[in-house]
Tab-separated table of C-alpha atoms and ligand atoms in Angstrom:
chain	number	residue	atom	x	y	z
A	1	UNK	CA	-28.862	-3.223	0.722
A	2	UNK	CA	-28.239	-5.748	3.460
A	3	UNK	CA	-24.945	-6.622	1.820
A	4	UNK	CA	-23.009	-5.350	4.795
A	5	UNK	CA	-24.441	-8.124	6.962
A	6	UNK	CA	-22.213	-10.561	5.167
A	7	UNK	CA	-19.398	-8.169	4.216
A	8	UNK	CA	-16.017	-9.192	5.575
A	9	UNK	CA	-14.804	-7.474	8.736
A	10	UNK	CA	-12.141	-5.272	7.173
A	11	UNK	CA	-14.577	-3.877	4.617
A	12	UNK	CA	-17.142	-3.200	7.356
A	13	UNK	CA	-14.606	-1.377	9.518
A	14	UNK	CA	-13.322	0.577	6.508
A	15	UNK	CA	-16.892	1.759	5.866
A	16	UNK	CA	-17.188	2.928	9.443
A	17	UNK	CA	-19.366	0.123	10.761
A	18	UNK	CA	-18.814	-1.138	14.298
A	19	UNK	CA	-17.131	-4.555	14.353
A	20	UNK	CA	-16.382	-7.094	17.088
A	21	UNK	CA	-12.618	-6.534	16.934
A	22	UNK	CA	-10.310	-4.490	14.714
A	23	UNK	CA	-9.585	-6.239	11.422
A	24	UNK	CA	-5.938	-7.097	10.907
A	25	UNK	CA	-3.567	-7.471	7.961
A	26	UNK	CA	0.083	-6.680	7.436
A	27	UNK	CA	1.720	-4.549	4.784
A	28	UNK	CA	4.098	-6.721	2.725
A	29	UNK	CA	2.525	-9.802	4.293
A	30	UNK	CA	3.537	-11.716	1.164
A	31	UNK	CA	7.266	-11.744	0.663
A	32	UNK	CA	10.721	-12.552	1.812
A	33	UNK	CA	10.174	-13.423	5.485
A	34	UNK	CA	8.128	-16.444	4.298
A	35	UNK	CA	10.008	-19.597	3.356
A	36	UNK	CA	7.286	-20.493	0.866
A	37	UNK	CA	7.978	-17.197	-0.939
A	38	UNK	CA	11.741	-17.672	-0.935
A	39	UNK	CA	11.300	-21.179	-2.383
A	40	UNK	CA	9.068	-19.889	-5.138
A	41	UNK	CA	11.543	-17.090	-5.876
A	42	UNK	CA	14.138	-19.718	-6.810
A	43	UNK	CA	11.824	-21.044	-9.468
A	44	UNK	CA	10.831	-17.559	-10.694
A	45	UNK	CA	13.864	-15.308	-10.091
A	46	UNK	CA	12.380	-12.292	-11.902
A	47	UNK	CA	10.103	-10.080	-9.804
A	48	UNK	CA	8.151	-9.112	-12.904
A	49	UNK	CA	7.457	-12.791	-13.587
A	50	UNK	CA	6.387	-13.372	-9.989
A	51	UNK	CA	4.000	-10.441	-10.108
A	52	UNK	CA	2.838	-10.578	-13.744
A	53	UNK	CA	2.361	-14.309	-14.408
A	54	UNK	CA	-1.121	-14.651	-12.937
A	55	UNK	CA	-0.747	-18.159	-11.459
A	56	UNK	CA	2.462	-17.168	-9.671
A	57	UNK	CA	1.134	-13.842	-8.375
A	58	UNK	CA	-2.051	-15.549	-7.172
A	59	UNK	CA	0.003	-18.188	-5.356
A	60	UNK	CA	2.221	-15.554	-3.666
A	61	UNK	CA	-0.790	-13.431	-2.634
A	62	UNK	CA	-2.400	-16.509	-1.088
A	63	UNK	CA	0.656	-17.753	0.846
A	64	UNK	CA	-0.040	-15.504	3.866
A	65	UNK	CA	-3.785	-16.157	3.529
A	66	UNK	CA	-3.232	-19.887	3.924
A	67	UNK	CA	-0.681	-19.460	6.709
A	68	UNK	CA	-2.434	-16.799	8.861
A	69	UNK	CA	-5.970	-16.043	7.553
A	70	UNK	CA	-5.556	-12.252	7.754
A	71	UNK	CA	-8.667	-10.063	7.393
A	72	UNK	CA	-7.122	-8.514	4.288
A	73	UNK	CA	-5.468	-10.205	1.307
A	74	UNK	CA	-3.428	-7.809	-0.823
A	75	UNK	CA	-2.631	-8.255	-4.475
A	76	UNK	CA	1.021	-9.244	-4.967
A	77	UNK	CA	2.406	-6.581	-7.281
A	78	UNK	CA	4.451	-3.391	-7.064
A	79	UNK	CA	3.728	0.324	-7.259
A	80	UNK	CA	5.823	0.618	-10.454
A	81	UNK	CA	3.900	-2.180	-12.250
A	82	UNK	CA	1.709	0.243	-14.319
A	83	UNK	CA	4.650	2.414	-15.499
A	84	UNK	CA	5.456	0.412	-18.678
A	85	UNK	CA	1.816	0.997	-19.665
A	86	UNK	CA	2.570	4.763	-19.778
A	87	UNK	CA	5.770	4.248	-21.735
A	88	UNK	CA	8.188	4.106	-18.781
A	89	UNK	CA	10.153	0.873	-18.993
A	90	UNK	CA	11.232	-0.613	-15.660
A	91	UNK	CA	12.630	-3.604	-13.845
A	92	UNK	CA	12.734	-4.588	-10.194
A	93	UNK	CA	16.227	-5.595	-9.104
A	94	UNK	CA	16.839	-8.079	-6.304
A	95	UNK	CA	17.593	-6.217	-3.067
A	96	UNK	CA	17.459	-2.812	-4.785
A	97	UNK	CA	13.905	-2.161	-5.867
A	98	UNK	CA	12.665	-0.464	-9.033
A	99	UNK	CA	15.079	0.565	-11.820
A	100	UNK	CA	13.894	2.914	-14.592
A	101	UNK	CA	16.082	2.487	-17.661
A	102	UNK	CA	15.507	5.949	-19.181
A	103	UNK	CA	14.648	8.310	-16.309
A	104	UNK	CA	12.326	11.214	-17.141
A	105	UNK	CA	14.411	14.394	-17.253
A	106	UNK	CA	12.987	16.506	-20.118
A	107	UNK	CA	9.652	18.025	-21.164
A	108	UNK	CA	9.831	16.036	-24.394
A	109	UNK	CA	9.878	12.807	-22.359
A	110	UNK	CA	6.889	13.976	-20.324
A	111	UNK	CA	5.011	14.860	-23.532
A	112	UNK	CA	5.667	11.389	-24.927
A	113	UNK	CA	3.989	9.533	-22.053
A	114	UNK	CA	0.744	7.952	-23.106
A	115	UNK	CA	-2.544	7.477	-21.236
A	116	UNK	CA	-2.919	4.139	-19.476
A	117	UNK	CA	-5.137	1.501	-21.063
A	118	UNK	CA	-5.260	-1.077	-18.268
A	119	UNK	CA	-7.146	-3.735	-20.251
A	120	UNK	CA	-4.305	-3.749	-22.787
A	121	UNK	CA	-1.318	-3.072	-20.510
A	122	UNK	CA	-2.291	-4.870	-17.286
A	123	UNK	CA	-4.576	-7.788	-18.200
A	124	UNK	CA	-2.961	-9.978	-15.522
A	125	UNK	CA	-4.354	-7.696	-12.783
A	126	UNK	CA	-7.898	-8.765	-13.660
A	127	UNK	CA	-7.038	-12.466	-13.561
A	128	UNK	CA	-5.255	-12.099	-10.219
A	129	UNK	CA	-7.915	-10.011	-8.459
A	130	UNK	CA	-10.780	-12.176	-9.686
A	131	UNK	CA	-8.993	-15.307	-8.475
A	132	UNK	CA	-8.307	-13.760	-5.054
A	133	UNK	CA	-11.969	-12.807	-4.604
A	134	UNK	CA	-13.004	-16.288	-5.660
A	135	UNK	CA	-10.562	-17.896	-3.231
A	136	UNK	CA	-11.282	-15.847	-0.082
A	137	UNK	CA	-15.013	-15.272	-0.615
A	138	UNK	CA	-16.504	-13.433	2.341
A	139	UNK	CA	-13.817	-14.664	4.743
A	140	UNK	CA	-11.448	-11.814	3.961
A	141	UNK	CA	-11.266	-8.521	2.078
A	142	UNK	CA	-9.257	-8.201	-1.134
A	143	UNK	CA	-7.091	-5.083	-1.222
A	144	UNK	CA	-5.659	-3.441	-4.297
A	145	UNK	CA	-2.922	-0.818	-4.205
A	146	UNK	CA	-1.264	1.875	-6.258
A	147	UNK	CA	1.662	4.270	-5.886
A	148	UNK	CA	0.855	7.968	-5.531
A	149	UNK	CA	1.907	10.546	-8.153
A	150	UNK	CA	4.766	12.051	-6.129
A	151	UNK	CA	6.264	8.654	-5.228
A	152	UNK	CA	5.982	7.277	-8.770
A	153	UNK	CA	7.439	10.534	-10.125
A	154	UNK	CA	10.343	10.101	-7.705
A	155	UNK	CA	11.118	6.694	-9.248
A	156	UNK	CA	10.527	7.900	-12.808
A	157	UNK	CA	12.797	10.943	-12.421
A	158	UNK	CA	15.506	9.543	-10.133
A	159	UNK	CA	15.596	6.243	-12.031
A	160	UNK	CA	15.782	4.272	-8.783
A	161	UNK	CA	15.263	4.650	-5.053
A	162	UNK	CA	17.148	7.525	-3.446
A	163	UNK	CA	18.236	8.748	-0.027
A	164	UNK	CA	18.232	12.439	-0.878
A	165	UNK	CA	15.789	12.801	-3.795
A	166	UNK	CA	18.216	15.369	-5.244
A	167	UNK	CA	17.221	14.949	-8.872
A	168	UNK	CA	13.458	15.276	-8.411
A	169	UNK	CA	13.875	18.129	-5.896
A	170	UNK	CA	16.150	19.887	-8.353
A	171	UNK	CA	13.355	19.554	-10.930
A	172	UNK	CA	10.708	20.629	-8.381
A	173	UNK	CA	12.537	23.796	-7.418
A	174	UNK	CA	14.030	24.807	-10.796
A	175	UNK	CA	11.538	23.470	-13.369
A	176	UNK	CA	8.268	23.092	-11.471
A	177	UNK	CA	6.104	23.322	-14.604
A	178	UNK	CA	7.709	20.198	-16.046
A	179	UNK	CA	7.223	18.287	-12.809
A	180	UNK	CA	3.597	19.424	-12.486
A	181	UNK	CA	2.964	18.123	-16.003
A	182	UNK	CA	4.460	14.766	-15.063
A	183	UNK	CA	2.482	14.619	-11.796
A	184	UNK	CA	-0.753	15.443	-13.655
A	185	UNK	CA	-0.238	12.663	-16.160
A	186	UNK	CA	0.650	10.208	-13.423
A	187	UNK	CA	-2.405	11.201	-11.357
A	188	UNK	CA	-4.771	10.582	-14.275
A	189	UNK	CA	-3.149	7.226	-15.045
A	190	UNK	CA	-3.253	6.160	-11.388
A	191	UNK	CA	-6.954	7.064	-11.138
A	192	UNK	CA	-7.659	4.903	-14.192
A	193	UNK	CA	-5.628	2.075	-12.682
A	194	UNK	CA	-7.386	2.337	-9.314
A	195	UNK	CA	-10.810	2.198	-10.967
A	196	UNK	CA	-9.675	-0.803	-12.978
A	197	UNK	CA	-8.570	-2.633	-9.808
A	198	UNK	CA	-11.959	-1.913	-8.225
A	199	UNK	CA	-13.807	-3.099	-11.352
A	200	UNK	CA	-11.709	-6.295	-11.251
A	201	UNK	CA	-12.622	-7.045	-7.626
A	202	UNK	CA	-10.508	-4.948	-5.228
A	203	UNK	CA	-12.799	-4.043	-2.300
A	204	UNK	CA	-10.468	-1.515	-0.648
A	205	UNK	CA	-7.512	0.243	-2.299
A	206	UNK	CA	-4.439	1.665	-0.588
A	207	UNK	CA	-2.367	4.437	-2.160
A	208	UNK	CA	1.312	4.449	-1.170
A	209	UNK	CA	2.884	7.911	-1.146
A	210	UNK	CA	5.939	6.376	0.482
A	211	UNK	CA	8.353	9.204	-0.323
A	212	UNK	CA	6.039	12.177	0.348
A	213	UNK	CA	7.402	12.296	3.895
A	214	UNK	CA	10.664	13.493	2.310
A	215	UNK	CA	8.960	16.793	1.458
A	216	UNK	CA	8.661	19.758	3.811
A	217	UNK	CA	5.013	20.419	4.674
A	218	UNK	CA	4.842	23.415	2.308
A	219	UNK	CA	6.245	21.330	-0.548
A	220	UNK	CA	3.932	18.450	0.369
A	221	UNK	CA	1.091	20.943	-0.176
A	222	UNK	CA	2.446	21.747	-3.647
A	223	UNK	CA	3.739	18.456	-5.033
A	224	UNK	CA	2.018	15.631	-3.110
A	225	UNK	CA	-1.368	16.625	-1.641
A	226	UNK	CA	-2.999	18.151	-4.789
A	227	UNK	CA	-2.229	15.010	-6.773
A	228	UNK	CA	-3.390	12.647	-4.020
A	229	UNK	CA	-6.641	14.638	-4.098
A	230	UNK	CA	-6.830	14.470	-7.892
A	231	UNK	CA	-6.612	10.658	-7.811
A	232	UNK	CA	-9.086	10.214	-4.947
A	233	UNK	CA	-11.587	12.698	-6.446
A	234	UNK	CA	-11.574	10.962	-9.813
A	235	UNK	CA	-12.046	7.530	-8.236
A	236	UNK	CA	-14.728	8.719	-5.789
A	237	UNK	CA	-16.666	10.271	-8.693
A	238	UNK	CA	-17.250	6.837	-10.219
A	239	UNK	CA	-16.698	4.482	-7.258
A	240	UNK	CA	-17.965	6.367	-4.181
A	241	UNK	CA	-18.423	3.252	-2.023
A	242	UNK	CA	-14.916	1.810	-2.171
A	243	UNK	CA	-12.871	2.764	0.911
A	244	UNK	CA	-9.506	4.321	0.070
A	245	UNK	CA	-6.438	4.268	2.336
A	246	UNK	CA	-3.425	6.608	2.183
A	247	UNK	CA	0.095	5.809	3.429
A	248	UNK	CA	3.018	8.207	3.743
A	249	UNK	CA	6.262	7.007	5.352
A	250	UNK	CA	7.595	9.297	8.066
A	251	UNK	CA	4.283	11.092	8.192
A	252	UNK	CA	4.359	12.687	11.646
A	253	UNK	CA	4.739	16.219	10.242
A	254	UNK	CA	1.972	15.888	7.663
A	255	UNK	CA	-0.628	13.695	9.409
A	256	UNK	CA	-3.425	16.315	9.351
A	257	UNK	CA	-2.612	17.062	5.706
A	258	UNK	CA	-3.038	13.375	4.850
A	259	UNK	CA	-6.625	13.580	6.083
A	260	UNK	CA	-7.261	16.475	3.657
A	261	UNK	CA	-6.472	14.203	0.695
A	262	UNK	CA	-9.945	12.680	0.572
A	263	UNK	CA	-8.725	9.293	1.803
A	264	UNK	CA	-11.197	7.454	4.030
A	265	UNK	CA	-8.462	5.931	6.157
A	266	UNK	CA	-5.102	7.404	7.151
A	267	UNK	CA	-2.219	5.016	7.802
A	268	UNK	CA	-0.302	6.025	10.912
A	269	UNK	CA	3.328	4.988	11.299
A	270	UNK	CA	5.123	4.407	14.599
A	271	UNK	CA	6.686	7.881	14.666
A	272	UNK	CA	3.313	8.984	16.092
A	273	UNK	CA	1.679	7.590	19.229
A	274	UNK	CA	-1.749	6.223	18.240
A	275	UNK	CA	-3.461	8.276	20.973
A	276	UNK	CA	-1.840	11.449	19.606
A	277	UNK	CA	-2.843	10.473	16.059
A	278	UNK	CA	-6.483	10.115	17.157
A	279	UNK	CA	-6.347	13.476	18.930
A	280	UNK	CA	-4.762	15.195	15.929
A	281	UNK	CA	-7.060	13.654	13.304
A	282	UNK	CA	-10.367	13.963	15.138
A	283	UNK	CA	-12.983	11.327	15.754
A	284	UNK	CA	-14.309	11.080	12.198
A	285	UNK	CA	-11.076	9.960	10.520
A	286	UNK	CA	-10.426	6.228	10.362
A	287	UNK	CA	-6.902	5.016	10.994
A	288	UNK	CA	-4.695	2.063	10.157
A	289	UNK	CA	-1.543	0.990	11.968
A	290	UNK	CA	0.719	1.501	13.702
A	291	UNK	CA	3.158	-0.970	15.288
A	292	UNK	CA	6.852	-0.635	14.559
A	293	UNK	CA	7.615	-3.638	12.285
A	294	UNK	CA	10.656	-4.206	14.536
A	295	UNK	CA	8.279	-5.148	17.381
A	296	UNK	CA	7.979	-8.539	15.674
A	297	UNK	CA	11.594	-9.251	16.690
A	298	UNK	CA	10.516	-9.057	20.345
A	299	UNK	CA	9.176	-11.736	22.698
A	300	UNK	CA	5.590	-12.914	22.464
A	301	UNK	CA	4.679	-10.992	25.636
A	302	UNK	CA	6.206	-7.850	24.177
A	303	UNK	CA	4.305	-8.268	20.900
A	304	UNK	CA	1.021	-8.835	22.767
A	305	UNK	CA	1.573	-5.763	24.977
A	306	UNK	CA	2.240	-3.555	21.967
A	307	UNK	CA	-0.862	-4.834	20.148
A	308	UNK	CA	-3.012	-4.141	23.219
A	309	UNK	CA	-1.497	-0.691	23.675
A	310	UNK	CA	-2.207	0.260	20.045
A	311	UNK	CA	-5.737	-1.111	20.064
A	312	UNK	CA	-6.644	0.643	23.329
A	313	UNK	CA	-5.281	3.938	22.035
A	314	UNK	CA	-7.077	3.582	18.701
A	315	UNK	CA	-10.421	2.857	20.401
A	316	UNK	CA	-13.168	0.568	19.215
A	317	UNK	CA	-14.174	2.322	15.989
A	318	UNK	CA	-12.553	2.957	12.632
A	319	UNK	CA	-9.271	1.147	13.244
A	320	UNK	CA	-7.540	-1.392	11.014
A	321	UNK	CA	-4.756	-3.051	12.965
A	322	UNK	CA	-1.507	-3.180	10.994
A	323	UNK	CA	2.163	-2.385	11.250
A	324	UNK	CA	3.146	1.194	10.457
A	325	UNK	CA	4.989	-0.050	7.374
A	326	UNK	CA	5.948	-3.343	5.714
A	327	UNK	CA	6.980	-6.422	7.663
A	328	UNK	CA	10.779	-6.757	7.607
A	329	UNK	CA	12.392	-9.585	5.588
A	330	UNK	CA	14.206	-11.098	8.631
A	331	UNK	CA	11.037	-11.377	10.760
A	332	UNK	CA	10.449	-14.870	12.258
A	333	UNK	CA	7.354	-16.406	10.681
A	334	UNK	CA	6.185	-17.710	14.039
A	335	UNK	CA	6.056	-14.154	15.378
A	336	UNK	CA	3.914	-13.130	12.438
A	337	UNK	CA	1.651	-16.086	13.232
A	338	UNK	CA	1.515	-14.969	16.883
A	339	UNK	CA	0.667	-11.390	15.851
A	340	UNK	CA	-2.337	-12.601	13.856
A	341	UNK	CA	-3.512	-15.092	16.516
A	342	UNK	CA	-3.349	-12.426	19.217
A	343	UNK	CA	-5.135	-9.868	17.049
A	344	UNK	CA	-7.958	-12.296	16.392
A	345	UNK	CA	-8.510	-12.949	20.101
A	346	UNK	CA	-8.790	-9.253	20.850
A	347	UNK	CA	-12.422	-9.059	21.900
A	348	UNK	CA	-11.503	-11.508	24.638
A	349	UNK	CA	-8.327	-9.649	25.630
A	350	UNK	CA	-9.275	-5.945	25.579
B	401	CP3	O1	2.000	-5.696	0.801
B	401	CP3	C1	2.129	-6.653	0.038
B	401	CP3	O2	2.254	-7.833	0.461
B	401	CP3	C2	2.045	-6.449	-1.465
B	401	CP3	C3	3.330	-6.394	-2.055
B	401	CP3	C4	4.044	-5.104	-2.318
B	401	CP3	C5	5.309	-5.104	-2.950
B	401	CP3	N1	5.663	-3.813	-3.194
B	401	CP3	C6	6.054	-6.304	-3.316
B	401	CP3	C7	7.531	-6.198	-3.338
B	401	CP3	C8	3.676	-3.768	-2.125
B	401	CP3	C9	2.442	-3.194	-1.459
B	401	CP3	C10	4.705	-2.972	-2.679
B	401	CP3	C11	4.647	-1.501	-2.728
B	401	CP3	C12	5.891	-0.757	-2.917
B	401	CP3	N2	6.924	-1.016	-3.788
B	401	CP3	C13	6.191	0.446	-2.273
B	401	CP3	C14	5.282	1.129	-1.285
B	401	CP3	C15	5.403	0.505	0.063
B	401	CP3	C16	6.567	1.036	0.816
B	401	CP3	O3	7.470	0.225	1.102
B	401	CP3	O4	6.539	2.217	1.159
B	401	CP3	C17	7.427	0.885	-2.712
B	401	CP3	C18	8.167	2.133	-2.265
B	401	CP3	C19	7.879	-0.043	-3.683
B	401	CP3	C20	9.133	0.000	-4.476
B	401	CP3	C21	9.952	-1.189	-4.143
B	401	CP3	N3	9.764	-2.430	-4.722
B	401	CP3	C22	10.950	-1.316	-3.153
B	401	CP3	C23	11.459	-0.188	-2.295
B	401	CP3	C24	11.344	-2.651	-3.145
B	401	CP3	C25	12.260	-3.309	-2.157
B	401	CP3	C26	13.699	-3.349	-2.442
B	401	CP3	C27	14.282	-4.399	-1.500
B	401	CP3	O5	14.676	-5.448	-2.011
B	401	CP3	O6	14.254	-4.195	-0.284
B	401	CP3	C28	10.621	-3.322	-4.142
B	401	CP3	C29	10.681	-4.747	-4.470
B	401	CP3	C30	9.583	-5.531	-3.847
B	401	CP3	N4	8.269	-5.272	-4.036
B	401	CP3	C31	9.747	-6.651	-3.010
B	401	CP3	C32	8.447	-7.091	-2.695
B	401	CP3	C33	8.055	-8.290	-1.884
B	401	CP3	C34	11.056	-7.284	-2.576
B	401	CP3	C35	11.748	-7.987	-3.693
B	401	CP3	C36	11.563	-9.474	-3.684
B	401	CP3	O7	10.825	-10.058	-2.876
B	401	CP3	O8	12.180	-10.110	-4.535
């Protein structure tokens, strides 16, 4: 179609085209390490307001774009944002993360969940994504994101974040049928939500299965992987050209399994050396990552060395440069700026 001639770099790389340097963005690039975000948070103390009032969410999403011109601009939102649209009420508490007021513990509660109607439940998503596309044009790629079934089920069942995942594992190992019903409903809702984000302008979508690394590989195969596949298959059936990224935190033990999900790009965290990840995944799988976010506390020389090391190990095809997880709230903004500047000079440095 010739479109790819003008497509932004991240989208080209995500499609497998050869680009002049790896595109770069940062997970959680909008947020607490930025003074502009902290200032705005004083005016809008509720996370739901910051992410659901379109003008505010657009402003937050664009703060890192204006400061650093990353190759990817991600929608400011949260993985639990669609849950109220299924009948799961939630809030996001300062410093704690998502809180589910009535956690899902019975079959009756699972039966009562309703299908997601994104036009009705999430109209702000359309306004935000359209505005981001308008603002960045062909200079950057707009990313959408969703939570994966297992990770959203973990919040819905536990009621909040957890260290042990005792409640959902209890359900998994004593009442698996109930959990499979919940995971199925979540998977179908997430597929609808992903398609909606794409229809509204998201050019690449990342699915966060943040807590799937808490499962043993055999349980990952039962409770995480089939539902990742179910989402990706449904979205690929209608939107085959949109690249899809998968993230699992603490993924070293399930890296090859991640590639079986149908994702186009596998996020690699820093528990795996990028050269080992390439060897384990094979040359056809695209990768994203994988610096330790803590590297950004180091000196500029240290940051540059780690970027070069990652990029050399990843090779010159199918790599999106990123951290292995979100940027940490205490990170100096000038080190984030240095990370982006260095990444953008890479064809001169490597
Ligand atoms: O990457 C981006 O810039 C987009 C923003 C984004 C947020 N949440 C905003 C947010 C993204 C991609 C997410 C995804 C998300 N939310 C995940 C998957 C990523 C991961 O970390 O594995 C998860 C597990 C959540 C659930 C959640 N929401 C947590 C664990 C927290 C943090 C609790 C804390 O305070 O440390 C939140 C709240 C949240 N979502 C914040 C941000 C910027 C921090 C709260 C704030 O800024 O007021």
